Tab-separated table of C-alpha atoms and ligand atoms in Angstrom:
chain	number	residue	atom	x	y	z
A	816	UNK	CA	0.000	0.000	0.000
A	817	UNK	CA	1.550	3.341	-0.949
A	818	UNK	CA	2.028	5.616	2.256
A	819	UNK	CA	0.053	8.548	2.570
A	820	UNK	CA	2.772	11.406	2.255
A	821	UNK	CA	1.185	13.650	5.032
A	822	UNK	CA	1.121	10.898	7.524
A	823	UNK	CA	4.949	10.064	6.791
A	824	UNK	CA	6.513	10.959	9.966
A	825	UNK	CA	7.177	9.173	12.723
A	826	UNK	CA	6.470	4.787	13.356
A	827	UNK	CA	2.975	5.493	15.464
A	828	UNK	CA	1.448	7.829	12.563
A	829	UNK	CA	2.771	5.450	10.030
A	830	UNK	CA	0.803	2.481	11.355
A	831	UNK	CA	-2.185	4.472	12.056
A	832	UNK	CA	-1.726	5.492	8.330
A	833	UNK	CA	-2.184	1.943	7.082
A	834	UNK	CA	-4.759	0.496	9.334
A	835	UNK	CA	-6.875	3.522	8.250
A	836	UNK	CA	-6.395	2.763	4.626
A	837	UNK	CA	-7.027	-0.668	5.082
A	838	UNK	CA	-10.364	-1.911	3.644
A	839	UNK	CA	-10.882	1.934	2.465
A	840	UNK	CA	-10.862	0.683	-1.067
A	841	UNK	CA	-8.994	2.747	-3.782
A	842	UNK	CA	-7.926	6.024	-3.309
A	843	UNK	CA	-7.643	8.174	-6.722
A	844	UNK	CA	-5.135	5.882	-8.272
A	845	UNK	CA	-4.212	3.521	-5.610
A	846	UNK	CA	-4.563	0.131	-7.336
A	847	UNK	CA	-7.933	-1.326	-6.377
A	848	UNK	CA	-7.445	-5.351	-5.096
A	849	UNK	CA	-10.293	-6.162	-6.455
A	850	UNK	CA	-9.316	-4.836	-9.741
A	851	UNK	CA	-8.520	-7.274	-13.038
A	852	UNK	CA	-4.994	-7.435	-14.080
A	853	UNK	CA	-5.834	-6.536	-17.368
A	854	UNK	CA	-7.213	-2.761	-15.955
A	855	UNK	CA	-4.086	-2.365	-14.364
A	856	UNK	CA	-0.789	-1.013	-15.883
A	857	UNK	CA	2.719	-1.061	-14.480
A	858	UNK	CA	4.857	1.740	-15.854
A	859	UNK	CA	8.396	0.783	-15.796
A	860	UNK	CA	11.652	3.439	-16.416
A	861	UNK	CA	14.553	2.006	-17.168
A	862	UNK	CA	17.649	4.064	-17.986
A	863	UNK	CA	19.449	2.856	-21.331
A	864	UNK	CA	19.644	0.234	-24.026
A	865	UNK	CA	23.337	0.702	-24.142
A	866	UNK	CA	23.528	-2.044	-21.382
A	867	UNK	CA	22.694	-5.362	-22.654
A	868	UNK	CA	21.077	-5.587	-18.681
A	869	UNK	CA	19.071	-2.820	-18.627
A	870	UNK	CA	17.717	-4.819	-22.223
A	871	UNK	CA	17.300	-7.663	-20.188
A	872	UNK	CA	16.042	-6.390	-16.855
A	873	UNK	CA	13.210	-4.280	-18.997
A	874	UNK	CA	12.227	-7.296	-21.505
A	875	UNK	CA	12.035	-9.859	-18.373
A	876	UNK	CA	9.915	-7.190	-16.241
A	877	UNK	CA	7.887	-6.281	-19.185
A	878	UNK	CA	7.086	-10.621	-20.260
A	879	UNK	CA	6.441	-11.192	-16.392
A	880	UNK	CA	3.963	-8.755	-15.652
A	881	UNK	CA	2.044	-9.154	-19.308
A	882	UNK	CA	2.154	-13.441	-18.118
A	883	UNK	CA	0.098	-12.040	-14.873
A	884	UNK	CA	-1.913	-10.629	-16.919
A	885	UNK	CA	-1.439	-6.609	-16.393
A	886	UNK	CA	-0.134	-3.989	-18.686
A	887	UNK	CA	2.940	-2.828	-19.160
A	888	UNK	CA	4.758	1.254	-20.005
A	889	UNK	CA	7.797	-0.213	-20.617
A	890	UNK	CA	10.481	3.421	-21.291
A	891	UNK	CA	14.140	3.732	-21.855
A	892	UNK	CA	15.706	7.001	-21.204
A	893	UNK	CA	18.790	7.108	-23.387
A	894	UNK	CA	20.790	7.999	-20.108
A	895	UNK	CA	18.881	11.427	-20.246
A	896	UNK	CA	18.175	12.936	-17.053
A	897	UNK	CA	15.501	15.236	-18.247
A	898	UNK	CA	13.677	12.456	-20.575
A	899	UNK	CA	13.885	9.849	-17.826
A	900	UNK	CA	11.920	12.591	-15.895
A	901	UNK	CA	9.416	12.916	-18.739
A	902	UNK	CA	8.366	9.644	-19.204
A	903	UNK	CA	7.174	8.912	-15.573
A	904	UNK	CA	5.454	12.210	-15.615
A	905	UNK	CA	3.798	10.912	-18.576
A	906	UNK	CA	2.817	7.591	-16.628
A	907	UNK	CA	1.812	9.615	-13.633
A	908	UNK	CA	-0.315	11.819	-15.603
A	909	UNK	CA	-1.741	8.200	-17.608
A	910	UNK	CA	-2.584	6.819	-13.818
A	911	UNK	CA	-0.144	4.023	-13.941
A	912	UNK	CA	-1.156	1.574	-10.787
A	913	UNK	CA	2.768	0.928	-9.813
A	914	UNK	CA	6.025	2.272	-10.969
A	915	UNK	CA	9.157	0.050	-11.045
A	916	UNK	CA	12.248	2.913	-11.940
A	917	UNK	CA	15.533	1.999	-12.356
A	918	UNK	CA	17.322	5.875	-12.196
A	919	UNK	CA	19.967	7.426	-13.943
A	920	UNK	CA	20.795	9.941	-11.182
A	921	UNK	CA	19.095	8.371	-7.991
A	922	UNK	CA	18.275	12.243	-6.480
A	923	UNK	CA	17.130	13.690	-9.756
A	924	UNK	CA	13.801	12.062	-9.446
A	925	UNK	CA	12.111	13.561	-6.309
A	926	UNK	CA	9.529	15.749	-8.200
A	927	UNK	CA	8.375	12.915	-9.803
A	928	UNK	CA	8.157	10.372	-6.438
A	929	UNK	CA	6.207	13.412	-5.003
A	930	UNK	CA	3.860	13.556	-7.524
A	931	UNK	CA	3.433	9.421	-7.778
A	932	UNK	CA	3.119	9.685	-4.183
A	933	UNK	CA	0.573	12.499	-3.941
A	934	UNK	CA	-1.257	9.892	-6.714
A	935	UNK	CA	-0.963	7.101	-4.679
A	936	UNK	CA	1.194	5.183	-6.781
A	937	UNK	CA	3.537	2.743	-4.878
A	938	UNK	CA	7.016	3.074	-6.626
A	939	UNK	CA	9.564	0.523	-6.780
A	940	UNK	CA	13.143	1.164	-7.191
A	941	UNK	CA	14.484	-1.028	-9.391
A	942	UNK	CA	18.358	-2.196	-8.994
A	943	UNK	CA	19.194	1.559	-8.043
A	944	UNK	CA	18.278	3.234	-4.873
A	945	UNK	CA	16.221	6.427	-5.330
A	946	UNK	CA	17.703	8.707	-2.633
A	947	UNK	CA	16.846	12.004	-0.833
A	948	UNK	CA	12.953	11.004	-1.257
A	949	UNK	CA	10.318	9.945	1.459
A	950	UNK	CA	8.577	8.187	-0.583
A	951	UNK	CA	10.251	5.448	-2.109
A	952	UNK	CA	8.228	2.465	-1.190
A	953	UNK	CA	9.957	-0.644	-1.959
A	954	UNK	CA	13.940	-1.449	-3.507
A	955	UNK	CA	14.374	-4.314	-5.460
A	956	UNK	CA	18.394	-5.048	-6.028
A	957	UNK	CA	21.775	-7.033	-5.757
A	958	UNK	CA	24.240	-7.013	-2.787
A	959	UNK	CA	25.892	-4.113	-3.937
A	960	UNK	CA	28.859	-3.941	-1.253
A	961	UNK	CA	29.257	-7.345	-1.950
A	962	UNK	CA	29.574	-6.781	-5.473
A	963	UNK	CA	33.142	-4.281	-4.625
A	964	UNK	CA	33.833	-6.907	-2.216
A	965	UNK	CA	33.894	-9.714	-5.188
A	966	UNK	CA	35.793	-7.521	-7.500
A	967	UNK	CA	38.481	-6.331	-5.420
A	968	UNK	CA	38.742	-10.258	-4.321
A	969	UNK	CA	38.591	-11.388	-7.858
A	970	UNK	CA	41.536	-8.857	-8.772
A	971	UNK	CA	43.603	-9.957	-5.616
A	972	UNK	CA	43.486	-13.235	-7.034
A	973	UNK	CA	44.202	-12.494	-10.849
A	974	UNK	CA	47.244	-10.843	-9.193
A	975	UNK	CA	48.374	-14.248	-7.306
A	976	UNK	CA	47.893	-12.464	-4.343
A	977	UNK	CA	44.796	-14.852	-3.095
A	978	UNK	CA	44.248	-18.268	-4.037
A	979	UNK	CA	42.099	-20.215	-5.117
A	980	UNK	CA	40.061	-20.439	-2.156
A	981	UNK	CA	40.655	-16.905	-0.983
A	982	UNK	CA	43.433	-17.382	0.958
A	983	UNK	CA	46.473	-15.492	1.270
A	984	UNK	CA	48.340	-17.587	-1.430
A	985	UNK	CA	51.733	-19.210	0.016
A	986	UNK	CA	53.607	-18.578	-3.766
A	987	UNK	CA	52.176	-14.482	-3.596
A	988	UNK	CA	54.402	-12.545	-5.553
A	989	UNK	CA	57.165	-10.465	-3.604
A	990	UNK	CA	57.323	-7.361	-5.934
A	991	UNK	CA	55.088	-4.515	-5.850
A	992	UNK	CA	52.101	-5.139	-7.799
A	993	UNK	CA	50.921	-1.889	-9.626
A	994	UNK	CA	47.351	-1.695	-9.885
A	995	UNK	CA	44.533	1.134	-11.321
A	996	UNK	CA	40.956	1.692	-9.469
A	997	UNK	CA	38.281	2.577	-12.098
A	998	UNK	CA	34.175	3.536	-10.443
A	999	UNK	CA	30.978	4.009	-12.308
A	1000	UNK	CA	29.058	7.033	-12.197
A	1001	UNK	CA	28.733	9.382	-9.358
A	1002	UNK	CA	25.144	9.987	-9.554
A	1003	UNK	CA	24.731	6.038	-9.735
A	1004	UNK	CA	24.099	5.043	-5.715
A	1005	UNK	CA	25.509	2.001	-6.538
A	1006	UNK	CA	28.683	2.919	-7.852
A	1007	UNK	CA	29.369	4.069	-4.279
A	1008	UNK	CA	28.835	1.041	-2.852
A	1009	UNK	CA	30.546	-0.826	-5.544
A	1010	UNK	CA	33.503	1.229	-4.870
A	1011	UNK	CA	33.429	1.003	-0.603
A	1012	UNK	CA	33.355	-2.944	-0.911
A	1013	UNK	CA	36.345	-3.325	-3.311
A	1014	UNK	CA	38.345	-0.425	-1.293
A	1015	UNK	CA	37.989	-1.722	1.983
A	1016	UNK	CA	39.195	-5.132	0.531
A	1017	UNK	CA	42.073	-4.121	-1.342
A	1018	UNK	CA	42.889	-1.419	1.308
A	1019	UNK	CA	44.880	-3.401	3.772
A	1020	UNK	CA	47.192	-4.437	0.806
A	1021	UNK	CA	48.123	-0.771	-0.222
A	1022	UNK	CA	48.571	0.132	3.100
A	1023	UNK	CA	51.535	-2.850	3.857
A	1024	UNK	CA	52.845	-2.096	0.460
A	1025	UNK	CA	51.593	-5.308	-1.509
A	1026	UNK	CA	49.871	-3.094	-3.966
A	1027	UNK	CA	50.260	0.123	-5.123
A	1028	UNK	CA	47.817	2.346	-7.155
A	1029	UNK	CA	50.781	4.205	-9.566
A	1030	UNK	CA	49.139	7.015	-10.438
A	1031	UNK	CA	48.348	7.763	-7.360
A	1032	UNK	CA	44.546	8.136	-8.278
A	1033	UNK	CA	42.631	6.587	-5.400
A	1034	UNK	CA	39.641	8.836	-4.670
A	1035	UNK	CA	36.028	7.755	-6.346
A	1036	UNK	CA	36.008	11.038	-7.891
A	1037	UNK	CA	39.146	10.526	-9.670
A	1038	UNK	CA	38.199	7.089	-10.668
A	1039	UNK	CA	34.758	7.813	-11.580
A	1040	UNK	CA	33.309	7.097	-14.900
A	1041	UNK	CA	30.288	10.084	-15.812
A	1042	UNK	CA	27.469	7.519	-17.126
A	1043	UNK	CA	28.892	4.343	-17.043
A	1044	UNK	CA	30.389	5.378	-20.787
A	1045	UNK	CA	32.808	3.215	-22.601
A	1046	UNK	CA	34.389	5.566	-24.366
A	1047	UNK	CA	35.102	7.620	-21.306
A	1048	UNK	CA	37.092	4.529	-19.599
A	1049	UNK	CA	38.783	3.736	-22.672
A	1050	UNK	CA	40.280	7.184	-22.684
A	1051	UNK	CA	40.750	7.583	-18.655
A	1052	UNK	CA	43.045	4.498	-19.254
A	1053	UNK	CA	44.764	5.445	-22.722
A	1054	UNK	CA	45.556	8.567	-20.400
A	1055	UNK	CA	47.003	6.909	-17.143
A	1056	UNK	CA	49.194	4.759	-19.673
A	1057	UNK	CA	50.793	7.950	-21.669
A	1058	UNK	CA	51.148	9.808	-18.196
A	1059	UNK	CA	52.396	7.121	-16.134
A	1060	UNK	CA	53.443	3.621	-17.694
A	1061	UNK	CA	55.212	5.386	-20.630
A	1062	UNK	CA	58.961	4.289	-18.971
A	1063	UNK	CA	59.194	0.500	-17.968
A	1064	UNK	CA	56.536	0.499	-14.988
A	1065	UNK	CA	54.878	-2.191	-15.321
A	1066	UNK	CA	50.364	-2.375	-14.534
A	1067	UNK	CA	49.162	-5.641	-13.243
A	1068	UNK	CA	45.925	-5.462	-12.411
A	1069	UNK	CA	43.124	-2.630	-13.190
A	1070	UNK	CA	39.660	-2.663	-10.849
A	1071	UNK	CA	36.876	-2.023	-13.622
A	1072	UNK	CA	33.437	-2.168	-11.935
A	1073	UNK	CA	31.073	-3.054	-15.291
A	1074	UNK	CA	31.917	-4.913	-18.373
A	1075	UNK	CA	31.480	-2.229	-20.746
A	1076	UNK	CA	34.518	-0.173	-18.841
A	1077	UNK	CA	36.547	-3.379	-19.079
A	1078	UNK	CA	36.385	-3.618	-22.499
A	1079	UNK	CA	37.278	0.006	-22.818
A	1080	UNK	CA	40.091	-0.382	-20.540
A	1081	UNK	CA	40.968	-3.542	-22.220
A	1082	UNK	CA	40.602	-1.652	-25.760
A	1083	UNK	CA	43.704	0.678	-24.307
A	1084	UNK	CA	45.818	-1.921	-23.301
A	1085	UNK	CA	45.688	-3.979	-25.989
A	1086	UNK	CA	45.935	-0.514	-28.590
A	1087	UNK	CA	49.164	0.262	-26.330
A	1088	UNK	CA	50.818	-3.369	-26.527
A	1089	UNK	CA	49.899	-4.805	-23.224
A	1090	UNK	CA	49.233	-8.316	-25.226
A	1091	UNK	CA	46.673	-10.084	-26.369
A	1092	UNK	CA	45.871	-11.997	-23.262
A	1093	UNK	CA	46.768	-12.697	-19.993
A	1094	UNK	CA	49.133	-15.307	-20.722
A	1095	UNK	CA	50.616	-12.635	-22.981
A	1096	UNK	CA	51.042	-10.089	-20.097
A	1097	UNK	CA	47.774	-8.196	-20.410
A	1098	UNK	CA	47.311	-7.033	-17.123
A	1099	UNK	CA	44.311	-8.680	-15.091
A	1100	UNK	CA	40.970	-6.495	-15.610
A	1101	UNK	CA	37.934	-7.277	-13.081
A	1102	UNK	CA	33.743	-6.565	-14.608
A	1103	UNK	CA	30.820	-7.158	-13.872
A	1104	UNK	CA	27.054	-8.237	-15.193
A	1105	UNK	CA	28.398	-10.850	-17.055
A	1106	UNK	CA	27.730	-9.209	-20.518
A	1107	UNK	CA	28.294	-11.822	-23.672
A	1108	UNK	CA	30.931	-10.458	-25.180
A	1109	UNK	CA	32.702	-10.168	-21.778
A	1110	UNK	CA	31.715	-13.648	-20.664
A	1111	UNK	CA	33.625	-14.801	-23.911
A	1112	UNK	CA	36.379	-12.837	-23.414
A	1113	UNK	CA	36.702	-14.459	-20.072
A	1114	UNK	CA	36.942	-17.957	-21.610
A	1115	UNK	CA	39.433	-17.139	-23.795
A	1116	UNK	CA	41.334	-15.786	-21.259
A	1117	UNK	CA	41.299	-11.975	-22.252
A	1118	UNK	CA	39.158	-10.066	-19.157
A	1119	UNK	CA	39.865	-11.755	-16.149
A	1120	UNK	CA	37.124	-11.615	-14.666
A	1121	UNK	CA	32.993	-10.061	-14.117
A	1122	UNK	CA	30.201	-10.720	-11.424
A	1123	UNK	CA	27.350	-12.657	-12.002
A	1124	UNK	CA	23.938	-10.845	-10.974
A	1125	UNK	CA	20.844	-12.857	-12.264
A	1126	UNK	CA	18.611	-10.221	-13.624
A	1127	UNK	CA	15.880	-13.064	-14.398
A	1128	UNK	CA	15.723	-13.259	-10.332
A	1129	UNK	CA	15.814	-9.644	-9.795
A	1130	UNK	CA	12.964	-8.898	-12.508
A	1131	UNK	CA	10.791	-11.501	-10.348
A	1132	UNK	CA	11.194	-10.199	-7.455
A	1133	UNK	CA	10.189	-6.615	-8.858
A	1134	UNK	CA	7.084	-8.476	-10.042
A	1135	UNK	CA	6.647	-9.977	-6.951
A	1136	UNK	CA	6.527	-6.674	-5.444
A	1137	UNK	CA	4.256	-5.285	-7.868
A	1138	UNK	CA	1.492	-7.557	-7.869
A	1139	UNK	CA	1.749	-7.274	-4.323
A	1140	UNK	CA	0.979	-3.783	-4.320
A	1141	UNK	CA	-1.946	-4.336	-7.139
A	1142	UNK	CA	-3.154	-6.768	-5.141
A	1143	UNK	CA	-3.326	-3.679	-1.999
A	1144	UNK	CA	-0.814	-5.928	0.027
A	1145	UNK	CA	2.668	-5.365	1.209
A	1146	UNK	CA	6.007	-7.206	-0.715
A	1147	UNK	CA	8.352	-8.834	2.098
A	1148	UNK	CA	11.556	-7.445	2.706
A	1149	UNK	CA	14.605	-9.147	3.840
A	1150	UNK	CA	16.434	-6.140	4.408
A	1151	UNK	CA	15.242	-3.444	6.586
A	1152	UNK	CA	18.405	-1.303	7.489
A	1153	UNK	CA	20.688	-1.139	4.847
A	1154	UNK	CA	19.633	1.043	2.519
A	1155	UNK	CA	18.953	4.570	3.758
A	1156	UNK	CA	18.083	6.972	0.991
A	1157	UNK	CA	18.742	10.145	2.812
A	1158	UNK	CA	15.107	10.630	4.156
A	1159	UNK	CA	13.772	7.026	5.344
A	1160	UNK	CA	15.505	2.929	5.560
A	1161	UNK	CA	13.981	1.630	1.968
A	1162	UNK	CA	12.626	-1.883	2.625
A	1163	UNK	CA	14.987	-4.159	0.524
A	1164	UNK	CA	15.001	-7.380	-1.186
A	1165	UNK	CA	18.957	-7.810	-1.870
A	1166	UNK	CA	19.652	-10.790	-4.294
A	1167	UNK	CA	23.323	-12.318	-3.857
A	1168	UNK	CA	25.991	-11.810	-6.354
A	1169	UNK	CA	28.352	-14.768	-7.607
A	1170	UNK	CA	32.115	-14.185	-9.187
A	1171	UNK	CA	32.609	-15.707	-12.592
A	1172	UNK	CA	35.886	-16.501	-13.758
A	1173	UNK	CA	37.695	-18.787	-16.398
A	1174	UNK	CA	37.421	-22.144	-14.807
A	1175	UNK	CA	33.319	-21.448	-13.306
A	1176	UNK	CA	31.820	-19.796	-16.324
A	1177	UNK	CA	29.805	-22.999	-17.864
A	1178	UNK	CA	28.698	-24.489	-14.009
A	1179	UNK	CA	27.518	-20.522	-13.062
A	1180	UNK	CA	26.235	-19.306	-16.317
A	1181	UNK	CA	25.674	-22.442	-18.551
A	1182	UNK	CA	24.306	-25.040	-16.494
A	1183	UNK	CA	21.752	-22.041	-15.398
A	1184	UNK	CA	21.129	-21.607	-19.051
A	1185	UNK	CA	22.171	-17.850	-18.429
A	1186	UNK	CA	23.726	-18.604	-21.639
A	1187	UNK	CA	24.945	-21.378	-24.426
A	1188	UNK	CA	27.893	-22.140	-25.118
A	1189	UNK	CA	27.337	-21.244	-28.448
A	1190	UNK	CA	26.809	-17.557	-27.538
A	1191	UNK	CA	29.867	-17.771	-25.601
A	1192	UNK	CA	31.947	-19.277	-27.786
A	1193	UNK	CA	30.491	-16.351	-30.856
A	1194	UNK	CA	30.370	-14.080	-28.017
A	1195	UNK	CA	27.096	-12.853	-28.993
A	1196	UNK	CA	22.862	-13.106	-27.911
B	2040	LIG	C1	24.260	-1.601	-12.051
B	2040	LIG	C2	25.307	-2.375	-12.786
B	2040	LIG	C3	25.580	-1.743	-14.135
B	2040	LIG	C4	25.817	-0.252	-13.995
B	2040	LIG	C5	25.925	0.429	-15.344
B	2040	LIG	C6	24.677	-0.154	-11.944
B	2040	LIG	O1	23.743	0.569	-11.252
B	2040	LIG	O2	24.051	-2.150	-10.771
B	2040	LIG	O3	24.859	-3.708	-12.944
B	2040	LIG	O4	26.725	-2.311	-14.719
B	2040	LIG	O5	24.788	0.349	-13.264
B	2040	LIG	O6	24.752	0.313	-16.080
């Protein structure tokens, strides 16, 4: 049930809020229980088809809720701020019955909860956390913390630094290893929490000297990536090589924390003569969603490594959560304290995260039928 913004406040008003609305019926355009699927319409925002996910998260969301029966506004934004704020207008002013909003910048939205809330539309955010709002009613999304956490582990063992089973590996190298920290975007909550689990990780090893970030560059903001673009890693890295591994320094290991930067990172080293492959001294590079052309880089030994988040799982459970606020119930949380946007603790449904590397990528992503190993092996859908 969507919360009443007046009545937001403290625990007591809250619960008087909802007992009051219970067995009320529909409000304006709170979704009526009693209601057939087919009269109700979910309008989902996602943020660009750049990301074979987002094309993923938004097809799965979009089959799921038609299978229930319901109807689906299914927008991408084109990474647009301003037309990401148009389109759920739009489905405000249409009287969606539940919005499911995966942001582009997680605090550029408020207007628009305000008005959805005002509406009594329950929103959901979807993978992103839509901060600085009261009324965000539901978050749908991965461990993110854990997701740095993998990354940084993943990289620590690319290096030799780890073994196989996470342990501090008796063979570890003795030299210095020189690594590079890349982040996503800054308006992206995730990317900060992306960037707090691999830090903390790889932290204690800068600090006794085992690693060492050469150019020095070990702030988010210097690392960040504006939009999760390619292009904009590709050239961040193209410019840490001219400025810094020009002489003989050597780079072993780069954090990248999405499989588009990788590639663009990977693009650079190659261009500059780092080799082909690992084997051929390209330094290890870390990912994540598991993209195709990534996951078939991995098997032939190219990226080193990405993070697995099932987006088939995480679309259920945002449908899960939507048809239980069509149906004028509740969705269940199993997270109640993580995730505070700024104004109120978001009730969560986190989703774990699994590391994929060379020698797991058929038992994680095959054997789930993520993928074939045809589309590994040609590296494409
Ligand atoms: C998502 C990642 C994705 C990135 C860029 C993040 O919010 O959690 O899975 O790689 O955005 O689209």
């Amino acid at each position: 049930m969507p919360r009443p913004k007046a009545l937001l406040g403290t625990g007591v008003i809250l619960a008087f809020a909802l007992t009051a609305c219970e067995g009320e019926g529909a409000g304006s355009a709170d979704p009526d229980p009693d209601a057939d699927p087919s009269d109700l319409t979910a309008g989902v925002a996602m943020p660009t088809q750049t990301y074979e996910r987002w094309l993923n998260d938004g097809a799965a969301v979009e089959e799921g809720l038609e299978e229930l029966g319901y109807n689906v506004d299914l927008q991408y934004a084109d990474d647009d701020i301003p037309t990401q704020s148009q389109q759920i207008d739009q489905m405000i002013t249409q009287e969606v019955d539940v919005l499911i909003i995966a942001s582009i910048d997680g605090s550029a939205l408020t207007g628009q909860l305000d008005a959805a809330a005002d509406a009594g539309i329950p929103v959901i955010a979807y993978d992103r956390l839509l901060t600085n709002s009261e009324d965000v009613d539901f978050y749908v999304t991965f461990d993110n913390y854990e997701v740095g956490v993998n990354q940084a582990n993943a990289l620590l063992y690319g290096l030799g630094v780890l073994d196989e089973n996470f342990e501090e590996a008796q063979d570890a190298p003795e030299e210095t290893l020189n690594i590079e920290l890349f982040a996503g975007s800054l308006d992206d909550n995730n990317s900060h929490l992306f960037w707090e689990g691999a830090i903390d990780t790889l932290e204690p090893y800068i600090e006794d000297g085992t690693l060492e970030v050469t150019s020095g560059q070990t702030d988010i903001e210097q690392a960040a990536t504006q939009r999760w673009e390619q292009e904009t890693a590709q050239e961040r890295m193209e410019n840490l090589l001219t400025t810094h591994y020009s002489g003989d320094e050597e780079l072993h290991g780069v954090l990248a924390p999405a499989d588009p930067l990788s590639r663009g990172i990977i693009q650079a080293l190659q261009n500059d003569g780092w080799g082909d492959t690992i084997e051929d001294g390209l330094p290890v590079v870390t990912g994540q969603d598991a993209e195709i052309a990534s996951v078939s880089l991995i098997a032939d030994g190219v990226q080193h490594s990405t993070i697995f988040k099932d987006t088939r799982q995480l679309a259920d459970e945002a449908i899960v959560a939507a048809e239980a606020y069509l149906s004028g119930e509740e969705p269940e949380a199993n997270d109640t304290e993580t995730y505070d946007n700024g104004e109120i603790v978001v009730p969560s449904y986190l989703l774990d995260v699994e590391m994929v590397l060379e020698d797991n990528y058929e038992e994680i992503l095959i054997d789930s039928e993520y993928y074939t190993q045809e589309q590994v092996d040609s590296g494409q859908l």
